[in-house]
Coordinates of C-alpha atoms in Angstrom, one line a residue:
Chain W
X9 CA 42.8 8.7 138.8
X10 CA 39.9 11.2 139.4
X11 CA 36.7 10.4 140.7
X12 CA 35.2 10.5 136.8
X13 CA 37.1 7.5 135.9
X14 CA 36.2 5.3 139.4
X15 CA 36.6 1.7 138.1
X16 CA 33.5 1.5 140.5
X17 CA 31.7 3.8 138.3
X18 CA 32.3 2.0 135.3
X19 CA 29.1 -0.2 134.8
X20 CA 29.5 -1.8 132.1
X21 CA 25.7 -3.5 132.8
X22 CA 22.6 -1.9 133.1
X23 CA 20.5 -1.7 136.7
X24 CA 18.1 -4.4 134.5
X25 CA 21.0 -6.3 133.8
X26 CA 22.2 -6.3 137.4
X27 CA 18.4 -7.0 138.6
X28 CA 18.3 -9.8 136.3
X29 CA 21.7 -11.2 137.8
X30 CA 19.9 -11.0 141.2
X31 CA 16.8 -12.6 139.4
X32 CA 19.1 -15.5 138.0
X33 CA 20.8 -16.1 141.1
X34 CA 17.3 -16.4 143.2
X35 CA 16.1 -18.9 140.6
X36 CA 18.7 -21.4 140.3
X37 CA 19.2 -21.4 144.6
X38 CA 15.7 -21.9 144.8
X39 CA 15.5 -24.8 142.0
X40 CA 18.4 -26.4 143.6
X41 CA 17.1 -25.9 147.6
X42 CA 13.1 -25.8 146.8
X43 CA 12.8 -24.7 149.9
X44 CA 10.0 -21.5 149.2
X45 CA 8.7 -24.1 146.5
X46 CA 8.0 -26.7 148.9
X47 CA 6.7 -24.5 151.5
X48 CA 4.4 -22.6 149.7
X49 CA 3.3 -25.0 147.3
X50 CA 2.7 -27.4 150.5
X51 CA 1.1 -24.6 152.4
X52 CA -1.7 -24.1 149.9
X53 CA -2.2 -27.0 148.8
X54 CA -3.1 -28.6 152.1
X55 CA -5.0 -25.3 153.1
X56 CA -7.3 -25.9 149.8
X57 CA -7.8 -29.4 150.5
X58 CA -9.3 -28.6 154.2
X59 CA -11.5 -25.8 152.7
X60 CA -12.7 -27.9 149.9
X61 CA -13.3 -30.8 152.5
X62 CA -15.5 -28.4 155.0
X63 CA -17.2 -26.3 152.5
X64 CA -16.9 -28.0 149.0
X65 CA -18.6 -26.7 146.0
X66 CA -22.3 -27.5 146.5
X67 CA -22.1 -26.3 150.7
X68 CA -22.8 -22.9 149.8
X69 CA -25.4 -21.2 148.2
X70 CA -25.3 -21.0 144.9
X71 CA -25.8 -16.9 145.2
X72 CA -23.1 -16.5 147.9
X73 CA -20.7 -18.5 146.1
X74 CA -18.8 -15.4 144.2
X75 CA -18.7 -13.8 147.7
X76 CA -17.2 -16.5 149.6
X77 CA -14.9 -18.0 146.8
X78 CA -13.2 -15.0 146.2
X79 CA -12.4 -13.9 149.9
X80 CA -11.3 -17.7 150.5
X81 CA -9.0 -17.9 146.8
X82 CA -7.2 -14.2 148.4
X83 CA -7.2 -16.1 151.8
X84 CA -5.4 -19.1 150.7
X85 CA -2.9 -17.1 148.5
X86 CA -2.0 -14.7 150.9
X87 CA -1.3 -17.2 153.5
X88 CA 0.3 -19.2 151.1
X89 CA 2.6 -16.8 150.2
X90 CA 3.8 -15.4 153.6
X91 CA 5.1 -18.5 154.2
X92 CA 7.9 -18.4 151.8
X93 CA 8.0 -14.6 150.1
X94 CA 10.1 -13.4 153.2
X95 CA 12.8 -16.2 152.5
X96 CA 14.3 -13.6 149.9
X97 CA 15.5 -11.5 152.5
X98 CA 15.5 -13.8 155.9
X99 CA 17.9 -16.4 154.1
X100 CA 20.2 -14.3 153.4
X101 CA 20.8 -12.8 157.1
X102 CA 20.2 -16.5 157.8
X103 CA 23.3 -17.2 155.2
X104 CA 25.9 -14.5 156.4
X105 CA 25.9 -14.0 152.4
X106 CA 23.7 -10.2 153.3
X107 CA 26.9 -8.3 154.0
X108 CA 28.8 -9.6 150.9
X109 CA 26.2 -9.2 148.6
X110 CA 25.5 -5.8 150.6
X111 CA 28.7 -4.8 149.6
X112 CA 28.6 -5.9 145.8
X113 CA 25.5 -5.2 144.3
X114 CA 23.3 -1.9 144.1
X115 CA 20.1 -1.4 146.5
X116 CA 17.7 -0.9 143.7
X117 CA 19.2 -4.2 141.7
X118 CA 18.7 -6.3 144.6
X119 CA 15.2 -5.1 145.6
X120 CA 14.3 -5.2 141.8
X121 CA 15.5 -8.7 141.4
X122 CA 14.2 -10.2 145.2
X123 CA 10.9 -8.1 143.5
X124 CA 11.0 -10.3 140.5
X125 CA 11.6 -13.6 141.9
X126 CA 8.7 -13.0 144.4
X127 CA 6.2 -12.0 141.4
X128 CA 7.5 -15.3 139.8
X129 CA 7.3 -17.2 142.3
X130 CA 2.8 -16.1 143.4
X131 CA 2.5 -16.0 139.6
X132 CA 3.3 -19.7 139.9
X133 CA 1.4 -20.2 143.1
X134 CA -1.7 -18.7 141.2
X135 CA -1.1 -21.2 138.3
X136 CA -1.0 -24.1 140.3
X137 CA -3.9 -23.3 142.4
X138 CA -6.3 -21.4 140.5
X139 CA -7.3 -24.2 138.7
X140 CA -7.2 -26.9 141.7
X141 CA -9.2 -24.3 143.4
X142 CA -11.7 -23.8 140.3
X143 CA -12.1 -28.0 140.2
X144 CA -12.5 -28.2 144.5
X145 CA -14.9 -25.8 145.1
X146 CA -16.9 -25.5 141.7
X147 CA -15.5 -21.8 140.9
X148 CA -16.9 -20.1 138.0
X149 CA -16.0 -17.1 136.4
X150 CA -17.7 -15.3 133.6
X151 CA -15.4 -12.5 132.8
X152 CA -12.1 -15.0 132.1
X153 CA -10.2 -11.3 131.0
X154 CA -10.7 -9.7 133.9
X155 CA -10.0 -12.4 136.6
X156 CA -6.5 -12.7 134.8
X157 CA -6.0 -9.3 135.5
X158 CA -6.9 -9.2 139.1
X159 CA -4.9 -12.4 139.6
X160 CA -1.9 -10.6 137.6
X161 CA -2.3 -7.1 139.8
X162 CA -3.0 -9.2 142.6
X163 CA 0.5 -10.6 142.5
X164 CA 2.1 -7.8 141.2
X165 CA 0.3 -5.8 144.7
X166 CA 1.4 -8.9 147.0
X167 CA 4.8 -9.6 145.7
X168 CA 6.2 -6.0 146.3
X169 CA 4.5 -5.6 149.8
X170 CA 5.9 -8.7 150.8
X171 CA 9.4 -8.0 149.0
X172 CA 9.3 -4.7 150.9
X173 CA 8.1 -6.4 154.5
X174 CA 10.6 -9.3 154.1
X175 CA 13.8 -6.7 153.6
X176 CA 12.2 -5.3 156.9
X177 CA 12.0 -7.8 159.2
X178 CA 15.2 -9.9 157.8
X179 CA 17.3 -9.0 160.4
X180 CA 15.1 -9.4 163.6
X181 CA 14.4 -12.9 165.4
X182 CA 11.2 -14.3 165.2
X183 CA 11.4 -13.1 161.9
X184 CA 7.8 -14.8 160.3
X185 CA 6.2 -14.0 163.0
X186 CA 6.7 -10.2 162.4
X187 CA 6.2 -10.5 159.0
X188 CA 2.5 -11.4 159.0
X189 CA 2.0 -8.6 161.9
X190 CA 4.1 -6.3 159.7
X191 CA 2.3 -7.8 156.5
X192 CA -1.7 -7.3 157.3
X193 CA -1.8 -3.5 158.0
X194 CA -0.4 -3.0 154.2
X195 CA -2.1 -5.8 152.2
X196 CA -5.3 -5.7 153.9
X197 CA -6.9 -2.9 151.6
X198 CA -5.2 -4.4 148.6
X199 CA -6.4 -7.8 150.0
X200 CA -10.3 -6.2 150.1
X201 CA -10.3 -4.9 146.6
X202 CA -8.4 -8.5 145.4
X203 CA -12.0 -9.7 146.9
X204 CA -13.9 -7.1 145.3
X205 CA -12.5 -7.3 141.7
X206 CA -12.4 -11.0 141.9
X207 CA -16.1 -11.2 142.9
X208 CA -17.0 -8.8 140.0
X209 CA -15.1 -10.9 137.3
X210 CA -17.0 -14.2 138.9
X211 CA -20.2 -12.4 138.6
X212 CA -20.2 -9.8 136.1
X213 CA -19.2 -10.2 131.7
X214 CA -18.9 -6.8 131.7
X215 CA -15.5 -5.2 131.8
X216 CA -16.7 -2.1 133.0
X217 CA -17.4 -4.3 136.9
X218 CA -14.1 -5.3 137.7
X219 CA -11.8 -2.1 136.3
X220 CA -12.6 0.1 139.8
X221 CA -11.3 -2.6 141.9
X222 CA -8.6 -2.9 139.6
X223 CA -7.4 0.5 139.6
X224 CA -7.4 0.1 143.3
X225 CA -5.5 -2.3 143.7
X226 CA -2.7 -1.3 140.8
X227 CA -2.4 2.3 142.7
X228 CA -1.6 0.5 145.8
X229 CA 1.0 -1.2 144.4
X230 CA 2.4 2.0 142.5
X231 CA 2.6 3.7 145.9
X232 CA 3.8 0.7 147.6
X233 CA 6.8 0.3 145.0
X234 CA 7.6 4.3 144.6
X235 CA 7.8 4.3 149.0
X236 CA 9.3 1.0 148.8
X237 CA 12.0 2.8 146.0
X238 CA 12.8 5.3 148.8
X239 CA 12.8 3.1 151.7
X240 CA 14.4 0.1 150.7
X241 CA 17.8 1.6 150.6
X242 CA 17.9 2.9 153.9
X243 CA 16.6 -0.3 155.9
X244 CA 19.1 -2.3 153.3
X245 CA 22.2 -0.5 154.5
X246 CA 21.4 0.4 158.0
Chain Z
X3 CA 48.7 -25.0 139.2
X4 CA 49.2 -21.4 137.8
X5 CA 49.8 -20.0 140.6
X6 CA 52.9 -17.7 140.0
X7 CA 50.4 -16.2 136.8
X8 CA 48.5 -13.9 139.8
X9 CA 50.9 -11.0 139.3
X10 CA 50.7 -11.5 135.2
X11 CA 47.3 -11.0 134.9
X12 CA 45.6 -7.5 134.9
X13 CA 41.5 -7.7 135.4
X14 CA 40.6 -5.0 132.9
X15 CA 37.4 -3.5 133.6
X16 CA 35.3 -4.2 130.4
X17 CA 32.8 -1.4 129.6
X18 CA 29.7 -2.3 127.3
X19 CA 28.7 1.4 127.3
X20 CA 30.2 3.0 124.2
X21 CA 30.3 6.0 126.3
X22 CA 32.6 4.6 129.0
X23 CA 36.4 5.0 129.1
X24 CA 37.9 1.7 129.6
X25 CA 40.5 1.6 132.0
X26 CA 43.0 -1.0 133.3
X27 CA 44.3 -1.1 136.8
X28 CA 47.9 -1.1 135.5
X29 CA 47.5 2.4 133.9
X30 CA 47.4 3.3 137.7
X31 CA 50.1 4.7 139.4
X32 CA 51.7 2.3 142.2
X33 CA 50.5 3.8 144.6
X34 CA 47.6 5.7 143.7
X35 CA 44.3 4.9 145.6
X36 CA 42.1 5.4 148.2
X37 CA 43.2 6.6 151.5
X38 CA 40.6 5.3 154.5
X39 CA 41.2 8.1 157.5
X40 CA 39.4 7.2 160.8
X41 CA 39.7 9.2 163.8
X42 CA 38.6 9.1 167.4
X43 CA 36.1 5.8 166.3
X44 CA 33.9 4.5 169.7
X45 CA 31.5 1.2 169.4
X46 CA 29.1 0.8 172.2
X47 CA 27.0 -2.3 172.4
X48 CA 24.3 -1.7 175.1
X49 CA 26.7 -1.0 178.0
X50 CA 29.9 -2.5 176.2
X51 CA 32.3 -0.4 175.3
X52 CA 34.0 -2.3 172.8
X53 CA 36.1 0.2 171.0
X54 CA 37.3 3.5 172.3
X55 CA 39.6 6.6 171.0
X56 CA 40.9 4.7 167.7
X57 CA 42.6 6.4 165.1
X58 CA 44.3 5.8 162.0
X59 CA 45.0 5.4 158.5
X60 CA 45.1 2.7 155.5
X61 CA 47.1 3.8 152.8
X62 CA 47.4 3.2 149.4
X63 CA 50.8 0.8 149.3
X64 CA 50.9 -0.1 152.8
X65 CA 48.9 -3.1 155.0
X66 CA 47.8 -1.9 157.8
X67 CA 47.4 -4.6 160.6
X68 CA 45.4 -4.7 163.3
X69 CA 45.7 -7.1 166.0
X70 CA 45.1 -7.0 169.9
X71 CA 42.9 -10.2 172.1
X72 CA 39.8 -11.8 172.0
X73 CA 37.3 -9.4 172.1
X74 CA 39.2 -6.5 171.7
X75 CA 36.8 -5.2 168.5
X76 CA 39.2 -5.7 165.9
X77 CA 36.5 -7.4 163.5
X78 CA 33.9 -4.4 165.0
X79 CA 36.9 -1.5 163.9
X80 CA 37.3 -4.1 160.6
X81 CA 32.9 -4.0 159.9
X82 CA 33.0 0.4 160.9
X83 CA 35.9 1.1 158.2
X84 CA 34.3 -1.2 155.4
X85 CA 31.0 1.0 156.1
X86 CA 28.8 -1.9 157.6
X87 CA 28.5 -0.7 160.8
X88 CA 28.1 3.2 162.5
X89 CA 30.3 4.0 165.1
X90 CA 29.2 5.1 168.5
X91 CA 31.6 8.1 168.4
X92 CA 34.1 9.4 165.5
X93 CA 34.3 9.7 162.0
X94 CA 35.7 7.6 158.9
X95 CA 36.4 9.2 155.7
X96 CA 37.0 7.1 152.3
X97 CA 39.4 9.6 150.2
X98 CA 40.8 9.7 146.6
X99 CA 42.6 12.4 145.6
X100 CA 41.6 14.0 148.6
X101 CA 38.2 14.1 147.4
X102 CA 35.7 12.2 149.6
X103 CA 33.8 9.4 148.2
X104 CA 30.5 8.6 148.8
X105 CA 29.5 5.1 150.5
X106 CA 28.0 3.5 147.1
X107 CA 31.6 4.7 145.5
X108 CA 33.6 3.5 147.9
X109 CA 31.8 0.0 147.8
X110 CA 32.7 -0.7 144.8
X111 CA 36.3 0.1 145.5
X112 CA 36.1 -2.5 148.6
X113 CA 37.3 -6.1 149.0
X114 CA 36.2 -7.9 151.9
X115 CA 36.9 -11.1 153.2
X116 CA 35.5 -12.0 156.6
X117 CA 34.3 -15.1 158.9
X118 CA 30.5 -13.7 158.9
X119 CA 30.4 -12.6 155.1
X120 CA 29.6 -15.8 152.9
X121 CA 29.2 -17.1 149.6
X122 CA 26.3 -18.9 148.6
X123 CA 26.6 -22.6 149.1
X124 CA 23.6 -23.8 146.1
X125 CA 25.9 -22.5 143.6
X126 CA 29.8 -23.3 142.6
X127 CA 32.7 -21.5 143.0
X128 CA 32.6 -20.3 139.7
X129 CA 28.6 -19.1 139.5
X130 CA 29.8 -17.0 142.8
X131 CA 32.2 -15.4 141.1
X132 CA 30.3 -15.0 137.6
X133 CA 27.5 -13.6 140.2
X134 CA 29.0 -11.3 142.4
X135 CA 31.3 -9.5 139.1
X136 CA 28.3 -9.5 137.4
X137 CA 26.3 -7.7 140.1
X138 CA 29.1 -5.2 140.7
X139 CA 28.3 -4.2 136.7
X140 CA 31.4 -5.9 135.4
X141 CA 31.5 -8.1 132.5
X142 CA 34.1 -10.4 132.8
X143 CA 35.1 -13.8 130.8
X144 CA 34.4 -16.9 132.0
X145 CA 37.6 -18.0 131.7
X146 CA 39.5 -15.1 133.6
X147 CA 36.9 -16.0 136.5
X148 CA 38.3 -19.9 136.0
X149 CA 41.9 -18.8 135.8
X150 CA 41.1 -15.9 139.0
X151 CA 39.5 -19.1 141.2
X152 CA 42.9 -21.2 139.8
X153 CA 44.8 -19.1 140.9
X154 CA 43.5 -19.4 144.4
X155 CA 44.8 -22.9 144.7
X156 CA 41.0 -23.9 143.9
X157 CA 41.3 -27.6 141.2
X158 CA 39.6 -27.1 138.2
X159 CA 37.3 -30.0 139.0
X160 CA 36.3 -28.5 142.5
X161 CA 35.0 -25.0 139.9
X162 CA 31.6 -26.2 139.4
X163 CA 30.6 -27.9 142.5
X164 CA 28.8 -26.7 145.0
X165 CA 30.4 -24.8 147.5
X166 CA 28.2 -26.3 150.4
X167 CA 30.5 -29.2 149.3
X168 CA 33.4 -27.7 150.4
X169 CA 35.9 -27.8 152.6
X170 CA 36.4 -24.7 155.2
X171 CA 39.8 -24.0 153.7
X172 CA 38.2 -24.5 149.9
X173 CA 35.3 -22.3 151.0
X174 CA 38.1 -19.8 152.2
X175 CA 39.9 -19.4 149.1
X176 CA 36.6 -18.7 147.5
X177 CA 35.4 -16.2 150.0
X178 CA 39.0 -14.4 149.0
X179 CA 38.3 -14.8 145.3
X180 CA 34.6 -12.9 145.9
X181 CA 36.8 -10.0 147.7
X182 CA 39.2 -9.5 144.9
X183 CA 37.2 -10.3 141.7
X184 CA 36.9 -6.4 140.9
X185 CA 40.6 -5.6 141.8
X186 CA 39.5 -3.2 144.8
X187 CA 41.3 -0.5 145.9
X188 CA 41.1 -1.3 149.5
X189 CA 41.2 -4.7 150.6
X190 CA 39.7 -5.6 154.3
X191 CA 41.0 -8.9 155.0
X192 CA 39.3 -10.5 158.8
X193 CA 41.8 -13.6 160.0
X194 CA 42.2 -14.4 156.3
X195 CA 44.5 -17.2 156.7
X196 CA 41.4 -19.4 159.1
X197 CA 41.0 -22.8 157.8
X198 CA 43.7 -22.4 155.5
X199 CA 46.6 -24.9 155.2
X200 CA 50.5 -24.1 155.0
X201 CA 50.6 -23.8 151.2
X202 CA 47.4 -21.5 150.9
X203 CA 49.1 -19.3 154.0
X204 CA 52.1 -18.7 151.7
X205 CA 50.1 -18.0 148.4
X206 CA 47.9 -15.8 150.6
X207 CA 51.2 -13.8 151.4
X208 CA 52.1 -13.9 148.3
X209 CA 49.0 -12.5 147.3
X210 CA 49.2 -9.5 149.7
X211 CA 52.6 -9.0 149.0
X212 CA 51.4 -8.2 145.1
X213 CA 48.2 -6.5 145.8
X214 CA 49.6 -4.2 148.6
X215 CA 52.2 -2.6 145.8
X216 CA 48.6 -1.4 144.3
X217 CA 46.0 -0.8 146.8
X218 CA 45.6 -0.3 150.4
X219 CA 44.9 -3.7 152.9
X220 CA 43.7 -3.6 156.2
X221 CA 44.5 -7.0 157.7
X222 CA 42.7 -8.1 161.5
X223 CA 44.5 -10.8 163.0
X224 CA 46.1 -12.6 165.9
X225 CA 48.9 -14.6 163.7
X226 CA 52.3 -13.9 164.4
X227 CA 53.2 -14.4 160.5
X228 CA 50.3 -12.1 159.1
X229 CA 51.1 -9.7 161.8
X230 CA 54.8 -9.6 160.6
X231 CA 52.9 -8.5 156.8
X232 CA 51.8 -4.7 157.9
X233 CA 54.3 -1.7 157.4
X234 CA 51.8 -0.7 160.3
X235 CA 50.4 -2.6 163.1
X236 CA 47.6 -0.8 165.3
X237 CA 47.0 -2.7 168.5
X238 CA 44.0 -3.3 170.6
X239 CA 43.7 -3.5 174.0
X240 CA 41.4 -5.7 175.5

């Protein structure tokens, strides 16, 4: 045998294909534990029902609304999703299954499908509260287009800083603590122009508003995936 | 039971890629493999020194046994020569051919089965094993996985449960399947009898007995009957 013909070597599935394995597996424990589900979906739920109890739609001015409702809608999602994004990593230290599926599967398919799962998992966040939060607190948009893309980059920008933070911090105690701490510093800009491009789709028809927040925000996340391409195996095995 | 079939069957590695040779383990010479050289290896944890001066080699055809007290870093020398862990001091090479192998090459040559490496318990024996060969890039039927889990002493009713249902010693015998799914070249084995009873100790050494004709095992353990397996026994003092 010579190293060409390494029965390791011989992948008979594609990096996607592996990713999507990962993807799978993530999918069905999470459907059968509910465990992120329940926490996140708790988490902003109750969150949005003590906003919309204090401020409700008509406590605001009717000019500061777009301001406020935007920074509050970024608010509640981020929160929302710290509290179960870092479960990809933290349960599996928390498991003992790290070091066996260390050993099996390919850095780049396991960030790529923790990645995935995570983008799934704030798209569904932002479906389920979007609309509760458009109903509560009276939130209008007049460019429907663009807020879809903000919400889309948005969780796209979130998912693979918090994929990135959770691989991290897995393996230290007091784990969700350090994630927020860890979290802030690298979502905070992408947070600010969430803000921005959401207030400009709230305010604005015209396309032409929201597309320099958006480019903001989708160059963030390109950097934040290409470092996170170089980092993550490195922090994964050592 | 078909539990005299383990010898029969050959896992094949199945290649998708048109490009890819396919190759079968028993086109393999006997005793053909990968050679795992350590020398001089040292583990310090804070002021513990845990391991000191060890040397040795796994060989292709041979179990290599390692035994000595509580304590005595046999699962810390077991965690440095699968790659999971640095040593303090001294160097461990993977070699085929005499050509040294990089650490993403020689983990997909490695089976291990330890106390702190699980499975995950949400999904059934079987979806383990359909996971972790698929995430290793290897396509393999459903029913070979069935037959591979069989073989274990594992009922074909206990296949899709979930293994947080299981028993220790059921949980075991999947834990070994996960290790030898891809037919490794090296196998690390940590107490790999625990929590199993008298019937899957002697299919265990019956296993070993087979697979140590092909590939090299390292075995840590404190059992009298597993120590009596290796054609080398490296003790630790305490």
């Amino acid at each position: 045998m010579t190293l060409e013909k390494l029965p390791g070597e011989i992948r008979s599935l594609s990096l996607l294909r592996e990713s999507l394995t990962v993807l799978r597996k993530e999918l069905v424990s999470e459907l059968r534990s509910r465990v992120a589900l329940s926490s996140v979906g708790l988490f902003a739920l109750t969150t949005l029902i003590a906003v919309a109890y204090q401020i409700g739609p008509y406590r605001i001015h009717e000019q500061d609304r777009p301001h406020l409702h935007s920074a509050l809608l970024w608010i509640i999602l981020f929160f929302a999703a710290s509290s179960g994004l870092p479960r990809v990593f933290v349960k599996e230290e928390d498991a003992h299954t790290a070091k066996t599926l260390r050993l099996a599967a390919r850095p780049a398919a396991v960030f790529t499908g923790k990645l995935l799962f995570n983008l799934l998992l704030l798209l569904g966040l932002e479906a389920f509260l979007v609309p509760l939060f458009a109903v509560f607190m009276g939130f209008a948009v007049k460019n429907i287009g663009a807020f879809f893309l903000v919400l889309a980059a948005g969780g796209l920008g979130l998912a693979a800083s918090s994929t990135t933070v959770a691989a991290i911090i897995a393996r230290a105690s007091g784990s969700s603590t350090l994630f927020v701490v860890l979290a802030v510093p690298l979502v905070l800009p992408m947070l600010v122009f969430l803000i921005q491009g959401t207030r400009m789709a709230a305010t604005a028809a015209d396309w032409t508003a929201a597309l320099p927040a958006l480019r903001a925000v989708l160059s963030l996340t390109g950097v934040t995936l290409v470092t996170s391409a170089f980092l993550f195996p490195v922090v994964w095995h050592d | 039971m078909p539990s005299t079939a383990w010898s029969e069957r050959t896992l094949s590695y199945q290649c998708t890629r048109r490009c890819r040779p396919r190759v079968s383990r028993a086109t393999l010479g006997a005793v053909e493999g990968v050679r795992v050289e350590f020398r001089d290896i040292a583990k310090r944890f804070g002021r513990r020194l845990v391991l000191s001066g060890v040397t040795g080699t796994a060989t292709p055809g041979k179990v290599l046994v390692i035994t000595g007290p509580n304590g005595s870093g046999k699962s810390t020398l077991l965690n440095i020569l699968a790659g999971l862990v640095r040593p303090t001091r001294g160097s461990v090479r993977y070699l085929l051919d005499g050509q040294e192998l990089s650490k993403s090459q020689w983990f997909r040559l490695l089976g291990v089965c330890a106390p702190d490496m699980a499975v995950y318990e949400e999904l059934s024996a079987l979806e383990n094993l359909v996971f972790f060969s698929r995430v290793r890039g290897l396509a393999l039927p459903q029913e070979l996985l069935e037959h591979h889990l069989q073989v274990l002493g594992l009922r074909p009713a206990d296949l899709r449960r979930p293994v947080g249902q299981f028993s220790s010693g059921m949980l075991q015998r999947v834990k070994l399947a996960q290790a030898l799914v891809h037919d490794p070249q090296v196998l690390v084995l940590d107490e790999p009898s625990s929590n199993l009873d008298s019937a899957g100790h002697e299919l265990l050494a019956q296993l070993l007995t087979e697979r140590a004709r092909r590939c090299a095992v390292i075995v840590a353990t404190n059992d009298p009957r597993e120590v009596a397996w290796g054609d080398t026994v490296l003790e630790l003092a305490a």
